[in-house]
PDB file of C-alpha atoms in Angstrom:
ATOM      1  CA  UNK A   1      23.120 -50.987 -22.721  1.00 53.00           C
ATOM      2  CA  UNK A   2      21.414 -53.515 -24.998  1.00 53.00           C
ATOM      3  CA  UNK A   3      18.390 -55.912 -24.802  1.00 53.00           C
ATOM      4  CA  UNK A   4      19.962 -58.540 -22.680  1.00 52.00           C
ATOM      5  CA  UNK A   5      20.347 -55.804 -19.213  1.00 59.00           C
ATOM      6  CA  UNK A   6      16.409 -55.321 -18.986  1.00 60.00           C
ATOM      7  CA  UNK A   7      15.603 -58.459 -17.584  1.00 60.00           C
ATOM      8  CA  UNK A   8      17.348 -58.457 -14.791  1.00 58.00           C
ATOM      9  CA  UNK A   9      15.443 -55.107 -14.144  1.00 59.00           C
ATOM     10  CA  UNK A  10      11.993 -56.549 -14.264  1.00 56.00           C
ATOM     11  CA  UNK A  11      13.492 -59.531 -12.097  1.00 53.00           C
ATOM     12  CA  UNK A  12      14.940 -57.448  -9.586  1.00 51.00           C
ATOM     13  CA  UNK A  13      11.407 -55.271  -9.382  1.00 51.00           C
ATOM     14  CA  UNK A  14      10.251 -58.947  -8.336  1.00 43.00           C
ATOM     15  CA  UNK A  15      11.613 -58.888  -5.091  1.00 41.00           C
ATOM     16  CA  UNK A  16       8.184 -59.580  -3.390  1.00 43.00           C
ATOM     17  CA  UNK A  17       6.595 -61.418  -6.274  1.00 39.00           C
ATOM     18  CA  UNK A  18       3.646 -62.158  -3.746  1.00 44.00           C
ATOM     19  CA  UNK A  19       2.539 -58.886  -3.270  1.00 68.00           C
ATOM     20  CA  UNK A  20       1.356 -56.073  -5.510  1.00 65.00           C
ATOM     21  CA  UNK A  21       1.748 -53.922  -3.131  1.00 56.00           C
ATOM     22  CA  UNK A  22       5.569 -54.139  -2.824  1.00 78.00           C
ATOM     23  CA  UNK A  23       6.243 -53.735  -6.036  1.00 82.00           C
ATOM     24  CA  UNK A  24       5.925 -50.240  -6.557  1.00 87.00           C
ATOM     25  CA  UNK A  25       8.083 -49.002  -3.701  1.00 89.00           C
ATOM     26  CA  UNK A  26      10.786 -51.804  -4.545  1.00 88.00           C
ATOM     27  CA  UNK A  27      10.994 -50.741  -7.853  1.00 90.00           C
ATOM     28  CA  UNK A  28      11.520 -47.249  -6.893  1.00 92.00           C
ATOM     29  CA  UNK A  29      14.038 -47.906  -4.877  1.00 92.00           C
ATOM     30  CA  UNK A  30      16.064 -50.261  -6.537  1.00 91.00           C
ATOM     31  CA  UNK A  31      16.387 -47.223  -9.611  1.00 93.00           C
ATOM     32  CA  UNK A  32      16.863 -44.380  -7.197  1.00 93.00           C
ATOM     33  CA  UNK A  33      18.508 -45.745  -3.540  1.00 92.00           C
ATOM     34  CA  UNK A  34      15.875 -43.856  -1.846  1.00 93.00           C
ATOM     35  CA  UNK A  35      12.401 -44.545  -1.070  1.00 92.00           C
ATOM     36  CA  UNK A  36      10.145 -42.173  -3.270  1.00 92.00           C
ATOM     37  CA  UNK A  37       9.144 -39.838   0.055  1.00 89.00           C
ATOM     38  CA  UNK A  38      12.162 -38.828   0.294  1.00 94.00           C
ATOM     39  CA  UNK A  39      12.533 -37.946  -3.839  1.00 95.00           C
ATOM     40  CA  UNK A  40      14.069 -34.557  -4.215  1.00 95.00           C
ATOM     41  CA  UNK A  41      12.799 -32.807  -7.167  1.00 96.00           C
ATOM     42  CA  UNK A  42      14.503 -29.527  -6.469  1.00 94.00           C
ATOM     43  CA  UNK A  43      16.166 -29.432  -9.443  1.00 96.00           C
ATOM     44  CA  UNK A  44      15.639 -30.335 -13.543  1.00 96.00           C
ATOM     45  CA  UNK A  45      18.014 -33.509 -13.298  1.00 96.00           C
ATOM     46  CA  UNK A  46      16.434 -34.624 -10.158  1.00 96.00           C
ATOM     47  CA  UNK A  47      13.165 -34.469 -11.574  1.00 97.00           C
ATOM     48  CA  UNK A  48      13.805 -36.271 -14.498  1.00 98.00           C
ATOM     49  CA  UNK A  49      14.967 -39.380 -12.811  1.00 97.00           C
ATOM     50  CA  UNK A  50      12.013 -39.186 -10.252  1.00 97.00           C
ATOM     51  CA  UNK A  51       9.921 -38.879 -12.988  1.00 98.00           C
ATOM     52  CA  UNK A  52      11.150 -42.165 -14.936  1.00 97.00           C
ATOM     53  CA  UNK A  53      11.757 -43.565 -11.431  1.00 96.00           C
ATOM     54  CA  UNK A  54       8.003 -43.410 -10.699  1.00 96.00           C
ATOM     55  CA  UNK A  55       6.134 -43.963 -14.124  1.00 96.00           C
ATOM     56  CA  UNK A  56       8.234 -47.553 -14.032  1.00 94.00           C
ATOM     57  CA  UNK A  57       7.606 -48.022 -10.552  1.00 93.00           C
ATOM     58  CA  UNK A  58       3.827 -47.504 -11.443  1.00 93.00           C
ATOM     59  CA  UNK A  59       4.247 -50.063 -14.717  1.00 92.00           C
ATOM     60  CA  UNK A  60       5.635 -52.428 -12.109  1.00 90.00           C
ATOM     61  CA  UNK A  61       2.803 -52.445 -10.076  1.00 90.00           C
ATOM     62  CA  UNK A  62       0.163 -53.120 -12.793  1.00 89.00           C
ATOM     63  CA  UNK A  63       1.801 -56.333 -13.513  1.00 84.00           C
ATOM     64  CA  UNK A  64       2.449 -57.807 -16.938  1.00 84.00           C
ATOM     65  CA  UNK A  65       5.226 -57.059 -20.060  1.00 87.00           C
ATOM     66  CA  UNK A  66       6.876 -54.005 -18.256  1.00 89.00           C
ATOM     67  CA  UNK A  67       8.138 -51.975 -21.738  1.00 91.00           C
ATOM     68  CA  UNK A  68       4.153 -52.928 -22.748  1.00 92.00           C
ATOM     69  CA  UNK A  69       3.183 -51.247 -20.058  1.00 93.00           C
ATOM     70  CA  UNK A  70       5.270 -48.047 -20.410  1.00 95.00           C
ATOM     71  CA  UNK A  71       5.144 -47.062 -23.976  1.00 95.00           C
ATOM     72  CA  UNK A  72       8.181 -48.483 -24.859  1.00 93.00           C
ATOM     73  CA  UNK A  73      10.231 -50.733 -27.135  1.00 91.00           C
ATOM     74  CA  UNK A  74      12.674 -53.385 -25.190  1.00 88.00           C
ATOM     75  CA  UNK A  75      15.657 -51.316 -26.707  1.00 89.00           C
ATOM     76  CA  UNK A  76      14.290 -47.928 -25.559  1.00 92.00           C
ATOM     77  CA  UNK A  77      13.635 -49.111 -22.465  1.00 91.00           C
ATOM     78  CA  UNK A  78      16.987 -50.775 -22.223  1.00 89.00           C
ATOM     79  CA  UNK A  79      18.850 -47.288 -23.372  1.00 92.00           C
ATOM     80  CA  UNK A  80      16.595 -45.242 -20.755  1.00 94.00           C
ATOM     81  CA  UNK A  81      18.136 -47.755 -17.728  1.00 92.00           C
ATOM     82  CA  UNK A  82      21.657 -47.007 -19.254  1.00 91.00           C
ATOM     83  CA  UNK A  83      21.180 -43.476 -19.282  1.00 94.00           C
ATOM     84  CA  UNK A  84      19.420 -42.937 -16.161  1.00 95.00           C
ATOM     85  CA  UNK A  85      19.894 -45.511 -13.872  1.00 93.00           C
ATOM     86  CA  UNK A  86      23.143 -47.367 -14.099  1.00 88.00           C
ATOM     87  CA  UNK A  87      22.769 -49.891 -11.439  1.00 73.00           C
ATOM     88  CA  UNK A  88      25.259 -52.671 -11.037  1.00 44.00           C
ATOM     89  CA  UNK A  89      22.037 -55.023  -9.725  1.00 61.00           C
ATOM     90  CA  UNK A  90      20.418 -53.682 -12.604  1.00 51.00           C
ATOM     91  CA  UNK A  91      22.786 -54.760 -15.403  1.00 41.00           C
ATOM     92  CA  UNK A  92      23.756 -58.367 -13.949  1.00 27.00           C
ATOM     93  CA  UNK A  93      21.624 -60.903 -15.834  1.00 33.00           C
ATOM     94  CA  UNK A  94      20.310 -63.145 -18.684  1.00 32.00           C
ATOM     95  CA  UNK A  95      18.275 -61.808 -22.181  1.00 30.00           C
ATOM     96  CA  UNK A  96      14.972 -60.254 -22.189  1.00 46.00           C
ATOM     97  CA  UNK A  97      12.681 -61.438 -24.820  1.00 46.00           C
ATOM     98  CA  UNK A  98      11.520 -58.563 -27.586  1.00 49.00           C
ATOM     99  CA  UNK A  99       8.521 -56.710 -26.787  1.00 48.00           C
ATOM    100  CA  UNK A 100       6.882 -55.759 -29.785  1.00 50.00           C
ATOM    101  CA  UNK A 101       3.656 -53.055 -29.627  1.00 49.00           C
ATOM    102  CA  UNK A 102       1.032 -52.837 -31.812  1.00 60.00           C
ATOM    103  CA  UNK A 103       0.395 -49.456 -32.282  1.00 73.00           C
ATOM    104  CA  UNK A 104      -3.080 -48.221 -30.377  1.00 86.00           C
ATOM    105  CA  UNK A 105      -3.956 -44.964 -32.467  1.00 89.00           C
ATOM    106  CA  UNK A 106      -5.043 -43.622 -29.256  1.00 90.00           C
ATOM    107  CA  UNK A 107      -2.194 -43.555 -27.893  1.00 94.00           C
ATOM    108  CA  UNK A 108      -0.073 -42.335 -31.326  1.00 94.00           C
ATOM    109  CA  UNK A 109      -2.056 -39.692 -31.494  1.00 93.00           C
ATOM    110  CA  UNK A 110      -1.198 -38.289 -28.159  1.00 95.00           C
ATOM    111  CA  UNK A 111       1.915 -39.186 -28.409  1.00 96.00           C
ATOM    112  CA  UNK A 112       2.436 -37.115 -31.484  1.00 96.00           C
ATOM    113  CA  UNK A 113       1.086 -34.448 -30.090  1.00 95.00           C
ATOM    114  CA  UNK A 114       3.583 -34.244 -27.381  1.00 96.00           C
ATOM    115  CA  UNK A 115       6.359 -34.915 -29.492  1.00 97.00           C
ATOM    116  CA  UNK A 116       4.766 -31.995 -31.737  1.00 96.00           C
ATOM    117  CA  UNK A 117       5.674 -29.729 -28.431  1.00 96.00           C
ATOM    118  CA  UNK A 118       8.860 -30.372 -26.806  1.00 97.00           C
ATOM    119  CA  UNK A 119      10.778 -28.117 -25.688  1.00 97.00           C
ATOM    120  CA  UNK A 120      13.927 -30.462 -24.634  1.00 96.00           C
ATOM    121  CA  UNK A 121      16.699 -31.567 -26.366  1.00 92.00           C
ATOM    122  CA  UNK A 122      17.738 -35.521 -26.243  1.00 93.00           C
ATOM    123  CA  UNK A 123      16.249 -38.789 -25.758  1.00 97.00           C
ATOM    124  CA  UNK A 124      14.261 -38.008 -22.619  1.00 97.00           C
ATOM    125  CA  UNK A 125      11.193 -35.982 -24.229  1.00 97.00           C
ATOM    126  CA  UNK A 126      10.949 -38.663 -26.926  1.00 97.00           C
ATOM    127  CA  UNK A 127      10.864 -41.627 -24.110  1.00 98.00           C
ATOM    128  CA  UNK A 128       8.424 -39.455 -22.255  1.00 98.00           C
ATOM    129  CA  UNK A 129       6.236 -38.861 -24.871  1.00 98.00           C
ATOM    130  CA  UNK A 130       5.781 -42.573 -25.187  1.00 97.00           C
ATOM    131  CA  UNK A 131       5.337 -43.314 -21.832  1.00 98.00           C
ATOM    132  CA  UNK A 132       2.660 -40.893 -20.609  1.00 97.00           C
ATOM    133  CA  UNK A 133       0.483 -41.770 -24.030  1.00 96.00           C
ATOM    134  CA  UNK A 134       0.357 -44.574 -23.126  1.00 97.00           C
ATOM    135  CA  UNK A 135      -0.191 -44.608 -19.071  1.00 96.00           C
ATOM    136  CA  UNK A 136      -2.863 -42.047 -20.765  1.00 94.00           C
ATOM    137  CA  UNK A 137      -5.009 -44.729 -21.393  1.00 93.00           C
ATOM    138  CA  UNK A 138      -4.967 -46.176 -18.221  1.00 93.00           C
ATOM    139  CA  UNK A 139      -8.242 -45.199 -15.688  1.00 89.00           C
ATOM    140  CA  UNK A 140      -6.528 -42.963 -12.993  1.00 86.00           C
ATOM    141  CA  UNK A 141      -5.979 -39.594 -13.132  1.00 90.00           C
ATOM    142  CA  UNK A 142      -3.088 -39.010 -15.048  1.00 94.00           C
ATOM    143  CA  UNK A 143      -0.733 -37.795 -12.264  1.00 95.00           C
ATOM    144  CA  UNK A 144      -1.749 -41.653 -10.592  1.00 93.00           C
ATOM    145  CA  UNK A 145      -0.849 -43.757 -13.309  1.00 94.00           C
ATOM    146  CA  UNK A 146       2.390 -41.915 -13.893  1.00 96.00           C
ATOM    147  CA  UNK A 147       3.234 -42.796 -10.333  1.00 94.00           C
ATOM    148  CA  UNK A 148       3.708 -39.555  -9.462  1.00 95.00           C
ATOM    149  CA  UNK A 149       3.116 -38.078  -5.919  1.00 94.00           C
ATOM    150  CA  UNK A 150       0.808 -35.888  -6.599  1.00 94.00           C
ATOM    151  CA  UNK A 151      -0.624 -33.446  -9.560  1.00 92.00           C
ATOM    152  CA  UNK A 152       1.695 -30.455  -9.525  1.00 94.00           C
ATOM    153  CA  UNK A 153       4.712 -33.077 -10.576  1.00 96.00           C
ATOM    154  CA  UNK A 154       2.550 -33.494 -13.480  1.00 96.00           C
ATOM    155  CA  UNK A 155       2.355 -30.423 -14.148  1.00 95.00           C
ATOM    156  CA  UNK A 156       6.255 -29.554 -13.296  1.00 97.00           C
ATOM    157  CA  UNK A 157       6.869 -32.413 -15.866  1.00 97.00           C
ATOM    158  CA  UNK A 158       4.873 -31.003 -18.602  1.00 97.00           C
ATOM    159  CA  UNK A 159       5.934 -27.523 -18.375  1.00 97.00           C
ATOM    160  CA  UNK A 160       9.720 -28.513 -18.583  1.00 97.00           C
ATOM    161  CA  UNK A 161       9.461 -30.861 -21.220  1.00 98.00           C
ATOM    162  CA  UNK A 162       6.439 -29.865 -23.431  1.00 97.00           C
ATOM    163  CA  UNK A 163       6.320 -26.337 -22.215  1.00 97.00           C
ATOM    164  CA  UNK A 164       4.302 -24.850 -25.346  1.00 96.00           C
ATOM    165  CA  UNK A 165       1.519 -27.356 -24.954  1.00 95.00           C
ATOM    166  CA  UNK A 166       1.533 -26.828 -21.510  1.00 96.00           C
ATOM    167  CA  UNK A 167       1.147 -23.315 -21.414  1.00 96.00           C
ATOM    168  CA  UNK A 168      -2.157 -23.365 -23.390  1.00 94.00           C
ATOM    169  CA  UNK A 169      -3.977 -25.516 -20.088  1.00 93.00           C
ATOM    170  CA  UNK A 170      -4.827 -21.826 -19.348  1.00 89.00           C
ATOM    171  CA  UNK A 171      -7.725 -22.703 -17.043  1.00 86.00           C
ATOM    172  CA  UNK A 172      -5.973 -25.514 -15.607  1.00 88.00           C
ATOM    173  CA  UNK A 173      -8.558 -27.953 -17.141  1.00 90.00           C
ATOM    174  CA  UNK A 174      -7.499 -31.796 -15.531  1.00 86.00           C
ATOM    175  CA  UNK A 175      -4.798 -32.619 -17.893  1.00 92.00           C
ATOM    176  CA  UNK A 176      -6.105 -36.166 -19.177  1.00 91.00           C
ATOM    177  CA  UNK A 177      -9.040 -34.190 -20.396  1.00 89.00           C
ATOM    178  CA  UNK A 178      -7.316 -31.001 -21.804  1.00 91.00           C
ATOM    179  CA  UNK A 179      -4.613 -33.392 -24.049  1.00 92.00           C
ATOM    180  CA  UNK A 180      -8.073 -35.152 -25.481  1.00 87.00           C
ATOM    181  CA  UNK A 181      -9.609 -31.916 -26.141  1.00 87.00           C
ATOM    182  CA  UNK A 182      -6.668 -30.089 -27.972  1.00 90.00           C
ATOM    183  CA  UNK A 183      -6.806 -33.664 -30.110  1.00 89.00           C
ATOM    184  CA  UNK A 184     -10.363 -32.979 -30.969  1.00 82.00           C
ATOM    185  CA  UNK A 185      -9.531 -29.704 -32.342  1.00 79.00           C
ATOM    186  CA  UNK A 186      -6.280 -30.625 -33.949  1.00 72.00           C
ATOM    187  CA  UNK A 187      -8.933 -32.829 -35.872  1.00 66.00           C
ATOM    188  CA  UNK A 188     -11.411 -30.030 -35.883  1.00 56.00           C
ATOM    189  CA  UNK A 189     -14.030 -31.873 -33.788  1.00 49.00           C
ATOM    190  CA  UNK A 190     -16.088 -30.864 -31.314  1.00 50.00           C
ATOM    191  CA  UNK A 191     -15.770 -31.563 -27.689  1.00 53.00           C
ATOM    192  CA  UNK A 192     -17.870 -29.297 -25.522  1.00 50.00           C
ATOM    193  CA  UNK A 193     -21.082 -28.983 -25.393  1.00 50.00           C
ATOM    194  CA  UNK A 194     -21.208 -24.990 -24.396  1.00 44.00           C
ATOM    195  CA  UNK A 195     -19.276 -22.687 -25.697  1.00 46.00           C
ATOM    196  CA  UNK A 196     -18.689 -21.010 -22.380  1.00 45.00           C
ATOM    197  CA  UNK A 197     -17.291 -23.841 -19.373  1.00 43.00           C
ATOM    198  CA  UNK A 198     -18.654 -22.582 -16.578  1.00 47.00           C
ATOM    199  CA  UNK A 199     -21.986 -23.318 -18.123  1.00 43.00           C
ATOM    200  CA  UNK A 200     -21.633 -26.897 -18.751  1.00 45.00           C
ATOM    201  CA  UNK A 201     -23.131 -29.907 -16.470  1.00 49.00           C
ATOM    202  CA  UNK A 202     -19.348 -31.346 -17.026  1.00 50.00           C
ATOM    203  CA  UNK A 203     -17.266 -29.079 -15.784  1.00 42.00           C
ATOM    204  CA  UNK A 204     -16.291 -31.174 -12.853  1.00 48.00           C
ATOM    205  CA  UNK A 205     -14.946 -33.707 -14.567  1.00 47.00           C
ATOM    206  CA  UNK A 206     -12.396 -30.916 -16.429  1.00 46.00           C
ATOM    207  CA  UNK A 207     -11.748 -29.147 -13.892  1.00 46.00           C
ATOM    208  CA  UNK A 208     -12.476 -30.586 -10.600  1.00 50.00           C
ATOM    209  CA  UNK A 209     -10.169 -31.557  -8.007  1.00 56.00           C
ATOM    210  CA  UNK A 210      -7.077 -33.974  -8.331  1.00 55.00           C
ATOM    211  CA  UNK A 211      -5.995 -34.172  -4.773  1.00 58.00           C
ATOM    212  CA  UNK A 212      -5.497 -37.141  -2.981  1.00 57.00           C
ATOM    213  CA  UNK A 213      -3.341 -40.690  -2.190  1.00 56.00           C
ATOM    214  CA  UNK A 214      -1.145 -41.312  -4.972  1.00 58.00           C
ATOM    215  CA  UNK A 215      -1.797 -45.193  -5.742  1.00 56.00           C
ATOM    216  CA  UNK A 216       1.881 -46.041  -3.666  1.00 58.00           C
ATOM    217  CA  UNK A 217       0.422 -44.280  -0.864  1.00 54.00           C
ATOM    218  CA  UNK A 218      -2.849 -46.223  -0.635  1.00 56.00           C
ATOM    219  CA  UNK A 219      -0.713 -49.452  -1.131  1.00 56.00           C
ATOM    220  CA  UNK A 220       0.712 -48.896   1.892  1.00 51.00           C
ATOM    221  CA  UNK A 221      -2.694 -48.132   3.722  1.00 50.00           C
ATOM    222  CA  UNK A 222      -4.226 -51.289   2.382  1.00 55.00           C
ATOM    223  CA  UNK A 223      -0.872 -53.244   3.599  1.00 50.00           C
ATOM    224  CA  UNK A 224      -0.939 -51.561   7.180  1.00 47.00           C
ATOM    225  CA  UNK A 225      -4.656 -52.478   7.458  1.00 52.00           C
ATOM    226  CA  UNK A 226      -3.674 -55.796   6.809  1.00 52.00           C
ATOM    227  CA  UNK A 227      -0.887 -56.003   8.675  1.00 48.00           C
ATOM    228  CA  UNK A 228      -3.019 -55.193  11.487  1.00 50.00           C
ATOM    229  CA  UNK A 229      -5.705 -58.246  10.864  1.00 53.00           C
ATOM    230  CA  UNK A 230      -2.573 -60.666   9.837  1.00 48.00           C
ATOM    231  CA  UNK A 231      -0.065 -59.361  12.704  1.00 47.00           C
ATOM    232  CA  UNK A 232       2.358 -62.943  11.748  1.00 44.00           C
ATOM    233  CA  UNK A 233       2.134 -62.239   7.962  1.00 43.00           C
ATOM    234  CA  UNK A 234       3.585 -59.105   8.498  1.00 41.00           C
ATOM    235  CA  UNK A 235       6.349 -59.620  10.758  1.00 43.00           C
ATOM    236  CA  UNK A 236       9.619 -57.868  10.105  1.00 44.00           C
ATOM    237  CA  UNK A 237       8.983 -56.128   7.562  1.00 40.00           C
ATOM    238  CA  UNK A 238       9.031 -52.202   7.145  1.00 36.00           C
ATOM    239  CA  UNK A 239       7.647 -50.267   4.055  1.00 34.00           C
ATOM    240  CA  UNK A 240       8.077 -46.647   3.288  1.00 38.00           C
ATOM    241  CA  UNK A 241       5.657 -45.366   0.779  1.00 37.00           C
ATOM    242  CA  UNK A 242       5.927 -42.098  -1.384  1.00 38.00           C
ATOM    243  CA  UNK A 243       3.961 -38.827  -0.223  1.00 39.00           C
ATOM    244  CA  UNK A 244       1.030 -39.120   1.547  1.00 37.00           C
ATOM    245  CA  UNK A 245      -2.020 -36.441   1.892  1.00 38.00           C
ATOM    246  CA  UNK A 246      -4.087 -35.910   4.837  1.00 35.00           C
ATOM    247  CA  UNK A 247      -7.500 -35.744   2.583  1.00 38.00           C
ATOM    248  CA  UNK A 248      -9.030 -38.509   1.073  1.00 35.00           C
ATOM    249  CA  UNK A 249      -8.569 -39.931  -2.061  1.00 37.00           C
ATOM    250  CA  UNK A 250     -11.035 -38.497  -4.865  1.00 39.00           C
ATOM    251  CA  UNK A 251     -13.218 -40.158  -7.057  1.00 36.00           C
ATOM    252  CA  UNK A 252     -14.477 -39.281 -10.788  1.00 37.00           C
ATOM    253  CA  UNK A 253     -17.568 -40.377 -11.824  1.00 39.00           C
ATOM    254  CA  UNK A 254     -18.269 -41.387 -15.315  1.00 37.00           C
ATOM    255  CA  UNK A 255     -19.594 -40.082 -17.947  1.00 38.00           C
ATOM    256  CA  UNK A 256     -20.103 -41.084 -21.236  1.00 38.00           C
ATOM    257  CA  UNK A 257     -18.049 -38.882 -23.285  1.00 41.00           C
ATOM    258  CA  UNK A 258     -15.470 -39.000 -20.977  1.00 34.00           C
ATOM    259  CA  UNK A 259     -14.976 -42.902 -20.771  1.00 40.00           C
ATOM    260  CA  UNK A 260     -15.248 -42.903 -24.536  1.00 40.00           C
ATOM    261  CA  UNK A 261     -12.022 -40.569 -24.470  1.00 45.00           C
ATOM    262  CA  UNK A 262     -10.403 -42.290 -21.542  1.00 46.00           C
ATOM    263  CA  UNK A 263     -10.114 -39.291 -19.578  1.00 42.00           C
ATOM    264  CA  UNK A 264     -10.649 -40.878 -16.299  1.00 44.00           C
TER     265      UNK A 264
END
């Protein structure tokens, strides 16, 4: 699969070009043939697709150049579709202009870090790399901007793909937080404050809780509330959004340090 097939992809995820909050699920759906509550991760192949599946679902959502978005070059993200997803809709269409990145050294230097410690074979943990680095930088927890349906896929992901990094989160610090830390000592800076953490005043934001809506979820709040006030604007139509979670979703507050590392 070459350049000219990923158009049609971004096109397609266009279905509802009205509505931000379609564009997630469509997206998902259009990859996988199921919406992404019913995603069955049972298995490493499964997982894999539901992981691409949702990080493009989630690039979708935020709108503009979709291989900008996830890390990628056109041609990468052209050879991930092939690969992965090898839908007919998918494949039908007209050229995609060349996305080219200028590289943020924010997000190579995570991304070299994760490509430091893979522990697959193939294209996948390359493409991956990419792809969380830079959804890294975006303001959700990590887990959130990945799309994901909640923080143990994260962590599922990491462990099968970049196992020896992620067998050093030990203390199960909020994995944003512990990639930016392990780059301050790969560059033999200093990050913390205490040398012990259960002594220091930010020790919530490393380690506090993750739980809550993933962002497809709380789409499809927001679109039943309005549903509800504008009963005629949403008239026959039905939307099935990924896992939801009885509590709330959280919040981070900011700190200093941690918005100048983008841990959000």
């Amino acid at each position: 699969m070459s350049e000219p097939h990923v158009r049609p992809f971004v096109a397609a995820c266009a279905v509802d070009a009205n509505s931000q909050l379609h564009m997630g699920i469509t997206t998902y759906r259009l990859l996988t043939g199921v919406p992404p509550a019913d995603a069955d991760i049972a298995n490493d192949s499964n997982l894999d697709r539901h992981v691409l599946a949702s990080i493009l679902a989630a690039a979708t959502m935020d709108g503009g150049s979709l291989p900008e978005k996830v890390g990628l070059s056109v041609v990468e993200l052209a050879a991930l579709l092939e690969q992965y997803f090898p839908s007919t809709e998918i494949k039908a269409a007209e050229q995609a202009s060349p996305f080219r990145s200028e590289e943020d050294e924010e997000i190579v230097l995570l991304r070299d870090l994760l490509l430091k410690q893979r522990s697959t074979e193939g294209d996948i943990g390359r493409w991956l790399a990419a792809m969380i680095a830079r959804r890294a930088i975006e303001p959700d927890h990590l887990w959130e901007a990945l799309g994901l349906r909640n923080r143990g896929e994260l962590s599922l992901l990491l462990s099968r793909h970049f196992a020896p990094l992620a067998a050093r989160n030990v203390n199960n610090m909020r994995w944003k937080r512990f990639f930016y830390r392990m780059l301050c000592e790969n560059e033999g800076l200093g990050m913390c404050t205490t040398p012990v953490c259960t002594q220091c005043n930010d020790f919530n934001i490393c380690f506090g809780e993750e739980s809550g809506e993933s962002r497809m979820a709380e789409r499809r709040r927001d679109l039943l509330l309005q549903a509800a006030a504008w009963p005629a604007m949403a008239s026959g139509r039905a939307f099935e959004m990924p896992g939801e979670s009885a509590t709330a979703p959280s919040s981070e507050e900011a700190s200093p340090d941690l918005e100048a590392a983008r841990v959000g």
